[in-house]
Structures are given as structure tokens and as C-alpha cells.
Amino acid sequence: MERGSPGFRRLVHEVAKFGAVGGAGVLVNLLVFNLVRQTTDLPVVRAGVIATVVAIAFNYVGFRYFTYRDRDKSRRTRELTLFLLFSVVGLVIENGVLYVATYGFGWDTPLQNNIFKFVGIGVATLFRFWSYRTWVFRALPDHGPVADVEALLKKERAKAKRQQRVRA
């Protein structure tokens, strides 16, 4: 994908919107995690799972109605099922990191819990971005020859502008 191409710009825009929703989701996740840890006697990984579930619900609304609002909406049941499936895989990745740090290495201070919760969120986010954009929030089909002609015209206009700058 060429930098400056319409596809590249769309991807950058998508990553920015995904990041905005995801960033807010990280805050929700960490706030709920720390709230549960402060107010209950639940073990650290259970608190992490509860926080992840709350963040998953928050993120679905943000992704569906902000990041991917222009994507295919015709099969919501399928979309939600896949979203939940991939979110559960992300939940396992995210809280698996926390589990290994806490029970495998004995890193169990509140600061260490938050660091490894954050690291787990980061690793799981890479998986979620790929799976959500590939399988869950599918792009609408291209508009066929009209879209091809429009893309070609746009490319030719850009080429003409570059040539005009070179001549000037």
C-alpha cells in the first residue's frame, strides 16, 4: 500500500479511530480492574476478567457506532457472535499475561498487576485489531467499475498536479 494512496489514508484513519475507542476502552478496563481490586477480595485474574468483560461491552458500542459505522450492518447477529468470539480470545491473551506474571513469577503488587494488565491489553489489542477488521466489521463491497473509474480519475488528477508543480 503506497503512502498517500486512498487505501493508505483509509487505513491510517481507521487505526486512529480504533485507537481512540481502544484507548477509552483501556481506561475503562484499568478503572474497573482497580475498582474491583480495591473494593473486593477477588483474586487478581478474576478482577482482570471482570474488567475485560466491561471493556468489551464498551468497545463494541464504540467500534460499531464510531470506528466501523460505515461497514456492513446487514448481519448483526453474525457480527456480534464473531466480535464476542474474538473478544474472548483477546480476554484469554490479556489475562493470560496477568496470570503468568502473578502466579508464574510472583509479581503481585498493585503496581505490577497494573503493568502486566496493561501489557496484556497491548498484546491482545494487536490480535483484536486484526480480527475485528478482517472478520467482524467487514467492509462493504466495492461499487464495481464506478469505484474503479473514480479511483483512476483521482490518481490521474494527482499525477497531473505533480507534473504541474515540476513544470513551475
Tab-separated table of C-alpha atoms in Angstrom:
chain	number	residue	atom	x	y	z
A	1	MET	CA	0.000	0.000	0.000
A	2	GLU	CA	1.542	3.232	-1.163
A	3	ARG	CA	1.851	6.069	1.336
A	4	GLY	CA	-0.558	8.819	0.260
A	5	SER	CA	-2.795	6.384	-1.610
A	6	PRO	CA	-6.501	6.403	-0.739
A	7	GLY	CA	-6.171	2.918	0.767
A	8	PHE	CA	-3.273	4.002	2.981
A	9	ARG	CA	-5.150	7.113	4.160
A	10	ARG	CA	-8.221	4.987	4.944
A	11	LEU	CA	-6.080	2.582	6.971
A	12	VAL	CA	-4.449	5.439	8.914
A	13	HIS	CA	-7.896	6.931	9.598
A	14	GLU	CA	-9.198	3.526	10.704
A	15	VAL	CA	-6.220	2.937	13.010
A	16	ALA	CA	-6.746	6.389	14.576
A	17	LYS	CA	-10.444	5.713	15.221
A	18	PHE	CA	-9.689	2.206	16.501
A	19	GLY	CA	-7.058	3.741	18.781
A	20	ALA	CA	-9.476	6.360	20.128
A	21	VAL	CA	-12.092	3.759	21.037
A	22	GLY	CA	-9.439	1.331	22.215
A	23	GLY	CA	-7.747	3.998	24.353
A	24	ALA	CA	-11.035	4.788	26.055
A	25	GLY	CA	-11.581	1.035	26.464
A	26	VAL	CA	-8.168	0.682	28.116
A	27	LEU	CA	-9.125	3.384	30.614
A	28	VAL	CA	-12.440	1.639	31.328
A	29	ASN	CA	-10.611	-1.672	31.694
A	30	LEU	CA	-7.985	-0.321	34.103
A	31	LEU	CA	-10.507	1.732	36.109
A	32	VAL	CA	-12.838	-1.249	36.588
A	33	PHE	CA	-9.846	-3.513	37.344
A	34	ASN	CA	-8.581	-1.213	40.085
A	35	LEU	CA	-12.077	-0.561	41.436
A	36	VAL	CA	-12.752	-4.299	41.751
A	37	ARG	CA	-9.309	-4.862	43.311
A	38	GLN	CA	-9.877	-2.043	45.860
A	39	THR	CA	-13.444	-2.920	46.838
A	40	THR	CA	-13.466	-6.732	46.799
A	41	ASP	CA	-11.297	-9.637	47.842
A	42	LEU	CA	-11.430	-11.245	44.403
A	43	PRO	CA	-8.182	-12.720	43.092
A	44	VAL	CA	-6.297	-10.541	40.615
A	45	VAL	CA	-7.122	-12.533	37.473
A	46	ARG	CA	-10.848	-12.664	38.284
A	47	ALA	CA	-10.808	-8.895	38.721
A	48	GLY	CA	-8.995	-8.695	35.379
A	49	VAL	CA	-11.625	-10.826	33.649
A	50	ILE	CA	-14.479	-8.712	35.054
A	51	ALA	CA	-12.744	-5.537	33.880
A	52	THR	CA	-12.124	-7.021	30.431
A	53	VAL	CA	-15.795	-8.017	30.051
A	54	VAL	CA	-16.928	-4.468	30.899
A	55	ALA	CA	-14.380	-3.049	28.432
A	56	ILE	CA	-15.551	-5.482	25.717
A	57	ALA	CA	-19.120	-4.175	26.027
A	58	PHE	CA	-17.884	-0.575	25.949
A	59	ASN	CA	-15.668	-1.247	22.940
A	60	TYR	CA	-18.388	-2.968	20.902
A	61	VAL	CA	-20.552	0.130	21.091
A	62	GLY	CA	-17.591	2.364	20.179
A	63	PHE	CA	-16.427	0.193	17.297
A	64	ARG	CA	-19.869	-0.385	15.812
A	65	TYR	CA	-21.096	3.212	16.052
A	66	PHE	CA	-17.821	5.133	15.601
A	67	THR	CA	-14.855	3.229	14.168
A	68	TYR	CA	-16.745	0.906	11.810
A	69	ARG	CA	-20.050	2.737	11.422
A	70	ASP	CA	-19.654	2.695	7.620
A	71	ARG	CA	-19.172	-1.074	7.466
A	72	ASP	CA	-21.741	-3.715	6.565
A	73	LYS	CA	-24.601	-3.785	9.090
A	74	SER	CA	-26.751	-6.411	7.399
A	75	ARG	CA	-25.723	-9.351	9.570
A	76	ARG	CA	-25.619	-8.061	13.154
A	77	THR	CA	-26.052	-11.468	14.798
A	78	ARG	CA	-23.044	-12.835	12.914
A	79	GLU	CA	-21.085	-9.651	13.670
A	80	LEU	CA	-21.830	-9.792	17.395
A	81	THR	CA	-21.086	-13.527	17.578
A	82	LEU	CA	-17.699	-13.072	15.896
A	83	PHE	CA	-16.961	-9.981	17.994
A	84	LEU	CA	-17.614	-11.938	21.180
A	85	LEU	CA	-15.605	-14.932	19.952
A	86	PHE	CA	-12.543	-12.832	19.095
A	87	SER	CA	-13.015	-10.757	22.249
A	88	VAL	CA	-12.900	-13.917	24.370
A	89	VAL	CA	-9.641	-14.911	22.662
A	90	GLY	CA	-8.355	-11.405	23.457
A	91	LEU	CA	-9.584	-11.799	27.047
A	92	VAL	CA	-7.572	-15.019	27.387
A	93	ILE	CA	-4.452	-13.380	25.910
A	94	GLU	CA	-4.822	-10.266	28.076
A	95	ASN	CA	-5.484	-12.043	31.353
A	96	GLY	CA	-3.091	-14.886	30.489
A	97	VAL	CA	-0.253	-12.344	30.634
A	98	LEU	CA	-1.553	-11.175	34.026
A	99	TYR	CA	-1.869	-14.792	35.231
A	100	VAL	CA	1.685	-15.727	34.213
A	101	ALA	CA	3.135	-12.580	35.802
A	102	THR	CA	1.166	-13.030	39.035
A	103	TYR	CA	1.227	-16.781	39.571
A	104	GLY	CA	4.188	-17.806	37.422
A	105	PHE	CA	6.649	-15.110	38.515
A	106	GLY	CA	5.043	-13.964	41.780
A	107	TRP	CA	4.765	-10.343	40.644
A	108	ASP	CA	1.700	-9.436	42.678
A	109	THR	CA	1.971	-5.853	43.901
A	110	PRO	CA	-0.711	-3.397	42.769
A	111	LEU	CA	1.832	-1.658	40.508
A	112	GLN	CA	2.962	-4.954	38.966
A	113	ASN	CA	-0.663	-6.032	38.484
A	114	ASN	CA	-1.405	-2.808	36.602
A	115	ILE	CA	1.753	-3.049	34.496
A	116	PHE	CA	1.010	-6.602	33.394
A	117	LYS	CA	-2.686	-5.880	32.902
A	118	PHE	CA	-1.596	-3.053	30.585
A	119	VAL	CA	0.947	-5.269	28.767
A	120	GLY	CA	-1.735	-7.937	28.308
A	121	ILE	CA	-4.137	-5.352	26.901
A	122	GLY	CA	-1.448	-4.256	24.433
A	123	VAL	CA	-0.727	-7.771	23.173
A	124	ALA	CA	-4.439	-8.600	22.921
A	125	THR	CA	-5.107	-5.320	21.076
A	126	LEU	CA	-2.896	-6.372	18.175
A	127	PHE	CA	-4.913	-9.560	17.805
A	128	ARG	CA	-8.229	-7.730	18.196
A	129	PHE	CA	-7.416	-5.080	15.580
A	130	TRP	CA	-6.564	-7.723	13.007
A	131	SER	CA	-9.542	-9.965	13.802
A	132	TYR	CA	-12.167	-7.213	14.087
A	133	ARG	CA	-11.245	-5.521	10.808
A	134	THR	CA	-10.807	-8.840	8.972
A	135	TRP	CA	-13.726	-10.893	10.252
A	136	VAL	CA	-16.157	-8.849	12.348
A	137	PHE	CA	-16.681	-5.391	10.851
A	138	ARG	CA	-16.424	-6.365	7.202
A	139	ALA	CA	-16.023	-3.717	4.558
A	140	LEU	CA	-18.960	-3.092	2.286
A	141	PRO	CA	-18.434	-4.456	-1.206
A	142	ASP	CA	-16.774	-2.132	-3.671
A	143	HIS	CA	-19.093	-0.345	-6.064
A	144	GLY	CA	-17.522	-2.136	-9.002
A	145	PRO	CA	-16.483	-0.328	-12.187
A	146	VAL	CA	-17.697	3.079	-10.951
A	147	ALA	CA	-15.343	2.940	-7.976
A	148	ASP	CA	-12.512	1.751	-10.237
A	149	VAL	CA	-13.045	4.674	-12.617
A	150	GLU	CA	-13.263	7.150	-9.727
A	151	ALA	CA	-10.002	5.815	-8.259
A	152	LEU	CA	-8.304	6.023	-11.660
A	153	LEU	CA	-9.508	9.608	-12.191
A	154	LYS	CA	-8.284	10.617	-8.750
A	155	LYS	CA	-4.896	9.061	-9.467
A	156	GLU	CA	-4.650	10.851	-12.819
A	157	ARG	CA	-5.571	14.206	-11.224
A	158	ALA	CA	-2.855	13.741	-8.617
A	159	LYS	CA	-0.354	12.844	-11.342
A	160	ALA	CA	-1.316	15.974	-13.328
A	161	LYS	CA	-0.869	18.162	-10.226
A	162	ARG	CA	2.599	16.693	-9.635
A	163	GLN	CA	3.555	17.382	-13.246
A	164	GLN	CA	2.306	20.981	-12.959
A	165	ARG	CA	4.472	21.502	-9.854
A	166	VAL	CA	7.514	20.120	-11.650
A	167	ARG	CA	6.958	22.492	-14.607
A	168	ALA	CA	6.534	25.509	-12.324
